[in-house]
Coordinates of C-alpha atoms and ligand atoms in Angstrom, one line a residue:
M31 CA 0.1 0.0 0.1
G32 CA 1.6 3.5 -1.0
S33 CA 1.6 5.9 1.7
H34 CA -0.7 7.9 -0.1
F35 CA -3.5 5.5 0.7
H36 CA -3.5 4.6 4.5
Y37 CA -5.9 3.6 7.3
Q38 CA -6.9 6.4 9.6
R39 CA -9.3 5.6 12.5
N40 CA -9.9 2.0 10.4
Q41 CA -11.1 4.2 7.5
L42 CA -9.1 3.9 4.5
Y43 CA -7.7 7.0 3.2
C44 CA -6.5 8.5 -0.2
E45 CA -4.4 11.5 1.1
E46 CA -6.8 13.4 3.6
T47 CA -10.2 12.1 1.8
P48 CA -11.7 9.0 3.3
L49 CA -12.6 6.5 0.5
E50 CA -16.0 5.9 1.7
A51 CA -16.9 9.6 1.5
V52 CA -15.9 9.6 -2.4
A53 CA -17.8 6.4 -3.1
R54 CA -21.0 7.8 -1.4
Q55 CA -20.4 11.2 -3.4
V56 CA -19.8 9.6 -6.7
G57 CA -21.0 6.1 -6.3
T58 CA -19.1 3.1 -7.5
P59 CA -17.1 1.5 -9.1
C60 CA -14.7 4.3 -9.5
Y61 CA -11.3 4.9 -10.0
V62 CA -9.6 7.0 -7.2
Y63 CA -5.9 8.4 -7.9
S64 CA -4.0 10.3 -5.5
R65 CA -2.2 13.5 -6.9
S66 CA 0.6 13.7 -4.6
A67 CA 1.5 10.0 -5.4
I68 CA 1.8 10.8 -9.2
I69 CA 3.8 13.9 -8.3
E70 CA 6.0 12.1 -5.8
N71 CA 6.9 9.1 -8.2
F72 CA 7.8 11.2 -11.0
H73 CA 10.1 12.9 -8.6
S74 CA 11.4 10.1 -6.9
F75 CA 12.3 8.8 -10.6
R76 CA 13.9 11.9 -11.4
T77 CA 16.0 12.2 -8.3
T78 CA 17.3 8.6 -8.8
F79 CA 18.6 9.3 -12.2
I80 CA 19.8 12.9 -11.3
E81 CA 23.2 12.2 -12.2
V82 CA 22.1 10.7 -15.7
D83 CA 20.0 13.8 -16.4
P84 CA 17.6 12.0 -18.5
L85 CA 14.6 12.9 -20.7
I86 CA 11.5 11.5 -18.9
C87 CA 8.9 11.0 -21.6
Y88 CA 5.8 9.4 -19.2
S89 CA 4.1 6.6 -21.2
V90 CA 0.7 7.8 -22.0
K91 CA -1.1 4.5 -22.6
A92 CA -0.6 3.6 -18.8
N93 CA -3.0 6.2 -17.6
S94 CA -4.2 8.9 -20.5
N95 CA -6.9 11.0 -18.4
L96 CA -6.3 14.7 -19.4
A97 CA -5.7 15.6 -15.8
V98 CA -3.1 13.0 -14.9
L99 CA -1.4 14.3 -18.2
Q100 CA -1.6 17.9 -17.0
I101 CA -0.1 17.3 -13.6
L102 CA 2.7 15.5 -15.2
N103 CA 3.3 18.1 -17.8
Q104 CA 3.4 20.9 -15.0
E105 CA 5.9 19.0 -13.1
G106 CA 8.2 18.9 -16.3
S107 CA 7.5 15.2 -17.8
G108 CA 8.0 14.8 -21.6
F109 CA 5.5 11.9 -23.2
D110 CA 5.7 8.8 -25.0
V111 CA 2.7 8.2 -27.3
V112 CA 1.5 5.1 -29.5
S113 CA -1.4 6.8 -31.5
A114 CA -2.4 9.7 -32.8
G115 CA -5.5 9.7 -30.3
E116 CA -2.5 10.1 -27.2
L117 CA -1.2 12.7 -29.5
Y118 CA -4.8 14.7 -29.5
R119 CA -4.8 14.2 -25.8
L120 CA -1.3 16.0 -25.3
E121 CA -2.5 18.8 -27.9
K122 CA -5.4 19.7 -25.9
I123 CA -3.2 20.3 -22.8
G124 CA -0.5 22.3 -24.5
V125 CA 2.3 20.0 -24.4
D126 CA 5.6 21.2 -26.0
P127 CA 5.4 18.6 -29.0
R128 CA 9.4 18.7 -28.9
K129 CA 9.2 16.8 -25.7
V130 CA 7.0 14.1 -27.6
I131 CA 8.0 10.8 -28.8
F132 CA 6.3 8.3 -31.1
S133 CA 6.3 4.6 -30.4
G134 CA 4.7 1.7 -31.7
V135 CA 4.8 -1.2 -34.4
G136 CA 1.7 0.1 -36.5
K137 CA 1.5 3.9 -37.1
T138 CA -0.6 4.4 -39.9
V139 CA 0.0 7.1 -42.4
G140 CA -2.6 9.7 -40.6
E141 CA -0.6 9.0 -37.7
L142 CA 2.7 9.9 -39.2
E143 CA 1.3 12.8 -40.9
A144 CA -0.3 14.0 -37.4
A145 CA 3.0 13.4 -36.2
L146 CA 5.0 15.6 -38.5
E147 CA 2.2 18.4 -38.5
I148 CA 2.5 18.9 -34.6
G149 CA 6.1 19.0 -34.6
I150 CA 6.7 15.8 -33.1
G151 CA 10.2 15.6 -31.3
I152 CA 11.3 11.8 -32.3
I153 CA 9.8 9.2 -34.1
N154 CA 10.7 5.6 -33.2
V155 CA 10.7 3.7 -36.4
E156 CA 10.5 -0.1 -36.1
S157 CA 10.9 -1.4 -39.6
L158 CA 11.9 -1.1 -43.3
E159 CA 8.6 -0.4 -44.3
E160 CA 7.8 2.1 -41.9
L161 CA 11.0 3.9 -42.7
E162 CA 9.7 4.0 -46.4
L163 CA 6.3 5.5 -45.5
L164 CA 7.4 7.9 -43.3
T165 CA 10.1 9.2 -46.1
H166 CA 7.1 9.8 -48.3
V167 CA 4.9 11.3 -45.4
A168 CA 8.4 13.5 -44.9
V169 CA 8.9 14.4 -48.5
R170 CA 5.3 15.5 -48.9
K171 CA 5.2 17.5 -45.8
R172 CA 9.0 19.1 -46.4
I173 CA 9.7 18.3 -42.6
K174 CA 13.0 16.4 -41.5
P175 CA 11.8 14.5 -38.7
H176 CA 14.2 13.2 -36.0
I177 CA 14.1 9.7 -35.9
S178 CA 15.6 6.5 -33.9
F179 CA 15.4 3.2 -34.5
R180 CA 13.7 0.9 -32.3
I181 CA 16.0 -2.2 -31.6
N182 CA 15.0 -5.6 -30.5
P183 CA 17.9 -6.4 -28.6
D184 CA 16.7 -9.9 -27.9
V185 CA 17.0 -9.6 -23.9
D186 CA 14.7 -11.9 -21.6
A187 CA 12.9 -9.4 -19.4
L188 CA 12.0 -12.2 -17.0
T189 CA 8.3 -10.9 -17.0
H190 CA 4.8 -12.3 -17.9
P191 CA 4.6 -13.5 -21.5
Y192 CA 2.1 -10.7 -22.6
I193 CA 3.9 -7.8 -21.4
A194 CA 7.4 -9.0 -22.6
T195 CA 8.7 -7.3 -25.6
G196 CA 12.2 -7.6 -26.2
L197 CA 13.0 -11.0 -27.7
R198 CA 13.4 -11.8 -31.3
Q199 CA 10.1 -13.6 -31.6
H200 CA 8.4 -10.4 -30.6
K201 CA 6.6 -8.3 -32.9
F202 CA 8.3 -5.0 -31.6
G203 CA 11.2 -3.5 -33.0
I204 CA 14.0 -4.2 -35.4
N205 CA 16.1 -7.4 -35.0
L206 CA 19.9 -7.0 -34.8
E207 CA 20.5 -8.8 -38.1
E208 CA 17.9 -6.5 -39.9
L209 CA 19.8 -3.4 -38.7
E210 CA 22.1 -3.2 -41.4
D211 CA 19.3 -3.1 -44.2
I212 CA 17.4 -0.4 -42.5
I213 CA 20.8 1.7 -41.8
R214 CA 21.6 1.2 -46.0
A215 CA 18.0 2.3 -46.6
L216 CA 18.3 5.3 -44.5
Q217 CA 21.8 6.5 -46.2
S218 CA 19.6 7.1 -49.3
R219 CA 17.1 8.9 -47.4
P220 CA 18.3 12.2 -46.3
Q221 CA 14.9 13.5 -45.5
L222 CA 15.0 11.7 -42.4
E223 CA 17.4 12.2 -39.5
L224 CA 18.7 9.4 -37.4
T225 CA 19.7 10.9 -33.9
G226 CA 19.6 7.8 -31.7
L227 CA 18.3 4.0 -31.1
S228 CA 15.4 2.7 -28.6
C229 CA 14.1 -0.1 -26.9
H230 CA 11.4 -1.2 -24.6
I231 CA 11.6 -4.8 -23.7
G232 CA 8.8 -5.4 -21.6
S233 CA 6.8 -4.4 -18.8
Q234 CA 6.9 -5.1 -14.8
I235 CA 10.3 -6.0 -15.0
L236 CA 11.6 -6.9 -11.3
D237 CA 15.4 -7.5 -12.2
V238 CA 18.0 -4.8 -13.1
Q239 CA 20.0 -6.9 -15.3
P240 CA 17.9 -6.9 -18.5
F241 CA 18.0 -2.9 -18.6
L242 CA 21.7 -3.1 -18.3
D243 CA 22.0 -5.6 -21.1
A244 CA 19.9 -3.9 -23.4
F245 CA 21.4 -0.8 -22.6
L246 CA 24.9 -2.0 -23.4
K247 CA 23.7 -3.7 -26.7
L248 CA 22.2 -0.3 -28.0
R249 CA 25.0 1.5 -26.9
E250 CA 27.3 -0.6 -28.8
L251 CA 25.3 -0.3 -31.9
A252 CA 25.0 3.8 -31.6
D253 CA 28.8 3.8 -30.8
A254 CA 29.2 2.0 -34.3
L255 CA 26.9 4.2 -36.0
R256 CA 28.7 7.2 -34.5
R257 CA 31.9 5.5 -36.0
R258 CA 30.1 5.6 -39.6
G259 CA 29.2 9.2 -39.4
F260 CA 25.6 9.3 -38.0
A261 CA 25.1 12.2 -35.3
M262 CA 23.8 9.7 -32.7
V263 CA 22.6 11.7 -29.7
H264 CA 20.1 10.0 -27.6
L265 CA 19.6 6.5 -26.2
D266 CA 15.7 5.8 -25.4
L267 CA 15.7 2.9 -22.8
G268 CA 11.7 2.9 -22.8
G269 CA 10.0 2.0 -19.7
G270 CA 9.3 -1.3 -18.2
I271 CA 10.0 -0.7 -14.6
G272 CA 8.0 -3.1 -12.1
I273 CA 6.4 -1.9 -9.1
P274 CA 5.5 -4.1 -5.9
Y275 CA 1.9 -5.3 -6.0
R276 CA 2.3 -8.2 -3.7
S277 CA 5.5 -8.5 -2.1
E278 CA 7.9 -8.2 -5.0
T279 CA 11.3 -6.6 -4.7
P280 CA 11.2 -3.7 -7.3
P281 CA 14.5 -3.2 -9.5
R282 CA 17.2 -1.7 -7.8
L283 CA 17.0 1.8 -9.6
T284 CA 20.3 3.1 -8.1
T285 CA 22.2 0.2 -9.6
Y286 CA 20.6 1.2 -12.8
A287 CA 21.5 4.9 -12.5
E288 CA 25.1 4.4 -11.6
F289 CA 25.6 1.8 -14.3
L290 CA 24.2 4.3 -16.8
K291 CA 26.3 7.2 -15.3
E292 CA 29.7 5.4 -15.8
N293 CA 28.6 3.9 -19.0
Q294 CA 26.8 6.9 -20.7
N295 CA 29.5 8.2 -23.0
G296 CA 27.8 11.3 -23.8
Y297 CA 24.4 10.4 -25.0
Q298 CA 21.0 11.9 -23.6
I299 CA 19.3 9.1 -22.2
I300 CA 15.6 8.9 -22.4
F301 CA 13.1 7.0 -20.0
E302 CA 9.5 6.2 -21.0
P303 CA 8.1 5.0 -17.6
G304 CA 4.5 4.5 -17.3
R305 CA 3.6 1.9 -14.5
F306 CA 6.1 3.5 -12.3
I307 CA 4.5 6.9 -12.3
V308 CA 1.1 6.0 -11.7
G309 CA 0.7 2.2 -10.7
N310 CA 0.4 2.6 -7.0
A311 CA -1.5 6.0 -7.6
G312 CA -5.0 4.6 -8.2
V313 CA -7.3 2.3 -6.9
L314 CA -10.6 0.9 -8.1
L315 CA -13.4 1.5 -5.4
N316 CA -16.2 -1.4 -5.3
Q317 CA -19.3 -1.9 -3.7
V318 CA -20.1 -5.3 -2.3
L319 CA -23.3 -6.7 -4.0
Y320 CA -23.6 -10.2 -2.6
N321 CA -22.1 -12.7 -0.6
K322 CA -22.6 -16.2 -2.5
V323 CA -21.6 -19.2 -0.3
S324 CA -21.8 -22.6 -1.7
Q325 CA -20.4 -25.8 -0.4
A326 CA -17.6 -25.7 -2.9
K327 CA -17.0 -21.9 -2.8
R328 CA -17.5 -18.5 -1.5
F329 CA -17.6 -15.5 -3.7
I330 CA -18.0 -11.9 -3.1
V331 CA -19.7 -10.6 -6.1
V332 CA -18.7 -6.5 -6.1
D333 CA -19.9 -4.1 -8.8
G334 CA -16.9 -3.7 -10.4
A335 CA -16.0 -6.2 -12.9
M336 CA -13.3 -7.0 -15.7
N337 CA -14.6 -4.5 -18.2
D338 CA -13.5 -1.9 -15.5
L339 CA -10.1 -3.5 -14.5
L340 CA -8.9 -6.3 -17.2
R341 CA -5.4 -6.7 -15.5
P342 CA -6.4 -9.9 -13.4
S343 CA -8.1 -11.7 -16.2
L344 CA -5.5 -10.6 -18.8
Y345 CA -2.4 -11.3 -17.1
Q346 CA -3.4 -13.4 -14.1
S347 CA -2.1 -10.3 -12.3
Y348 CA -2.4 -10.1 -8.4
H349 CA -3.8 -7.0 -6.7
E350 CA -4.2 -6.3 -3.0
I351 CA -7.5 -6.0 -1.9
L352 CA -8.7 -3.8 1.0
P353 CA -11.9 -3.3 2.6
V354 CA -12.5 0.2 3.2
K355 CA -13.6 -0.2 6.5
K356 CA -11.1 -2.3 8.4
S357 CA -12.7 -5.0 10.2
E358 CA -11.6 -6.8 13.3
K359 CA -13.5 -10.1 11.9
E360 CA -11.9 -13.3 11.1
G361 CA -10.7 -13.3 7.6
I362 CA -12.2 -15.9 5.2
Q363 CA -11.4 -17.2 1.8
A364 CA -13.3 -16.1 -1.2
D365 CA -13.3 -15.4 -4.8
V366 CA -13.7 -11.4 -5.6
V367 CA -15.8 -11.3 -8.6
G368 CA -18.0 -9.2 -10.9
P369 CA -21.0 -9.6 -12.5
I370 CA -20.1 -10.1 -16.0
C371 CA -21.0 -13.4 -18.0
E372 CA -17.3 -14.8 -17.9
S373 CA -15.7 -17.2 -15.7
G374 CA -12.6 -14.9 -16.0
D375 CA -14.5 -11.9 -14.5
F376 CA -12.4 -12.1 -11.1
F377 CA -10.2 -9.7 -9.3
A378 CA -8.8 -12.3 -6.8
K379 CA -9.1 -15.8 -6.4
D380 CA -9.3 -17.5 -2.8
R381 CA -8.4 -14.3 -1.3
V382 CA -8.5 -14.0 2.7
L383 CA -10.7 -11.2 3.3
P384 CA -12.8 -10.2 6.6
Q385 CA -16.6 -11.2 6.2
L386 CA -18.0 -8.2 4.2
Q387 CA -21.6 -7.1 4.3
A388 CA -23.5 -5.9 0.9
G389 CA -23.3 -2.3 0.8
E390 CA -19.8 -2.5 2.3
Y391 CA -16.7 -1.0 0.2
L392 CA -13.5 -2.7 -1.2
A393 CA -10.8 -1.1 -2.7
V394 CA -8.6 -2.8 -5.4
M395 CA -5.0 -1.3 -4.8
N396 CA -2.5 -0.3 -7.3
A397 CA -4.7 0.2 -10.3
G398 CA -3.6 3.7 -11.4
A399 CA -1.5 1.8 -14.4
Y400 CA -3.4 0.1 -17.3
G401 CA -6.7 0.1 -15.6
F402 CA -9.1 2.7 -16.7
V403 CA -7.2 2.9 -20.1
L404 CA -8.2 -1.0 -20.6
S405 CA -11.7 -0.6 -19.7
S406 CA -14.7 -1.3 -22.1
N407 CA -18.5 -1.4 -22.1
Y408 CA -18.7 -5.1 -22.3
N409 CA -22.0 -6.3 -21.0
S410 CA -23.2 -3.0 -22.0
R411 CA -21.6 -1.2 -18.8
P412 CA -21.2 2.3 -18.6
R413 CA -17.4 3.0 -18.1
V414 CA -16.7 4.1 -14.4
A415 CA -15.9 7.7 -13.2
E416 CA -12.3 8.7 -12.6
I417 CA -11.6 10.9 -9.5
L418 CA -8.3 12.7 -8.5
V419 CA -7.7 13.4 -4.8
H420 CA -5.8 16.2 -4.0
G421 CA -5.5 16.6 -0.2
S422 CA -9.1 16.8 0.8
Q423 CA -10.4 17.9 -2.0
I424 CA -12.1 15.5 -4.7
H425 CA -12.1 16.4 -8.5
V426 CA -14.3 14.4 -11.0
I427 CA -11.7 14.2 -13.8
R428 CA -13.9 12.0 -15.8
S429 CA -17.5 11.5 -15.3
R430 CA -19.3 8.2 -15.4
E431 CA -20.9 7.2 -18.6
G432 CA -24.8 7.1 -18.7
F433 CA -26.8 4.8 -21.0
E434 CA -26.9 7.3 -23.8
D435 CA -23.2 7.0 -24.0
L436 CA -23.4 3.3 -24.8
I437 CA -25.2 3.9 -28.0
R438 CA -23.6 6.9 -29.0
G439 CA -22.8 6.5 -32.8
E440 CA -25.0 3.5 -33.2
S441 CA -27.7 3.8 -35.8
L442 CA -30.8 1.6 -36.9
L443 CA -31.3 0.3 -40.4
P444 CA -33.4 2.3 -42.3
Ligands
PLP134 C1 4.0 0.4 -22.8 C2 5.3 1.1 -22.9 C3 5.9 2.0 -21.9 C4 5.6 2.0 -20.6 O1 6.0 0.8 -20.1 P1 5.5 0.7 -18.4 O2 6.0 -0.5 -18.3 O3 4.3 1.1 -18.0 O4 6.5 1.3 -17.9 C5 7.4 2.5 -22.8 N1 7.7 2.4 -23.8 C6 7.0 2.0 -25.0 C7 7.3 1.8 -26.1 C8 5.7 1.0 -24.4 O5 5.0 0.6 -25.5

């Protein structure tokens, strides 16, 4: 439990706000974020790497709410986007486009055009085909973008297979043996300016060694390109830093920072942290609907579901679950499940929790990253509200959808 969520007189608080009060005021389910936690995580990252003096580009896809982006923009963060939609969000809050990096394996013509029009900082190119397409767009727009090649360094991130991205069999990045071809292709394309290399080897990585290995591979390649006359300026090491959901030990970032400092060779380091900045800054608040007890099993049925928070269903990921009102009652084992017609709709399996009455509230912890952004309207459930807590104030930063939102854009046949 991050220090911004804590019990006080047996009530679970976010900063100085009791979560029960939030639930009563805005209803459940809802996401609740701590403003201080976001800011503190950002500064802790910056402080850890202060000697490296990196450009920190928050990965928008982890939590793309405008207010969250606004906070990070105010703190001086840059941004990493993976779609024109994310770019649109940044435009809405007036982000300096030079601090924005565009990543992603499937950028469309429209997205590349949008990126060039806005004056994006760097485009991370992932394939020869993308290089060709970008060349056409750059010629047409008469803009000379800075690009970096996203390398697949073939490093095992030792994380869940769905969120590992740095092995040669993954769809991401340019494999080492293909790099030479793409460099040659670049040499006949003066419309693009190669200024660095990038990688992103996966997410929720708990061991620091894969990061060091990936960095060394990137630097070796960049050094070689420097010798061939390319003005290599930056090395973008992506995100992927793991956080504790249960009792995991997070990677030793001071080791990472010291290693980079010693081996940086004058490169500007770029990071794209997502989960690290927002993961522990949010919870999903639920209300208990039923206690369903059979001879075989005990279920706590809550009003939140997999459409609101997909991570347990998608990645079998563990989230701590806390009663909003601390109870002295003895814990019993139960599955915490939602109302959706899927057996995969659960937040926890065989979890020991105090007995809770219908109407009481439960918080699914560490839901600030890849929570709301992965939510859907499955089962025609309106998407939930997002709340930002600032001390004892609460701000609704996304209102709960209504039924009319469910059918927006749909039409009947004539
Ligand atoms: C998702 C992603 C990130 C952020 O990953 P985290 O694990 O949330 O830090 C950074 N860079 C790229 C290219 C990504 O796709």
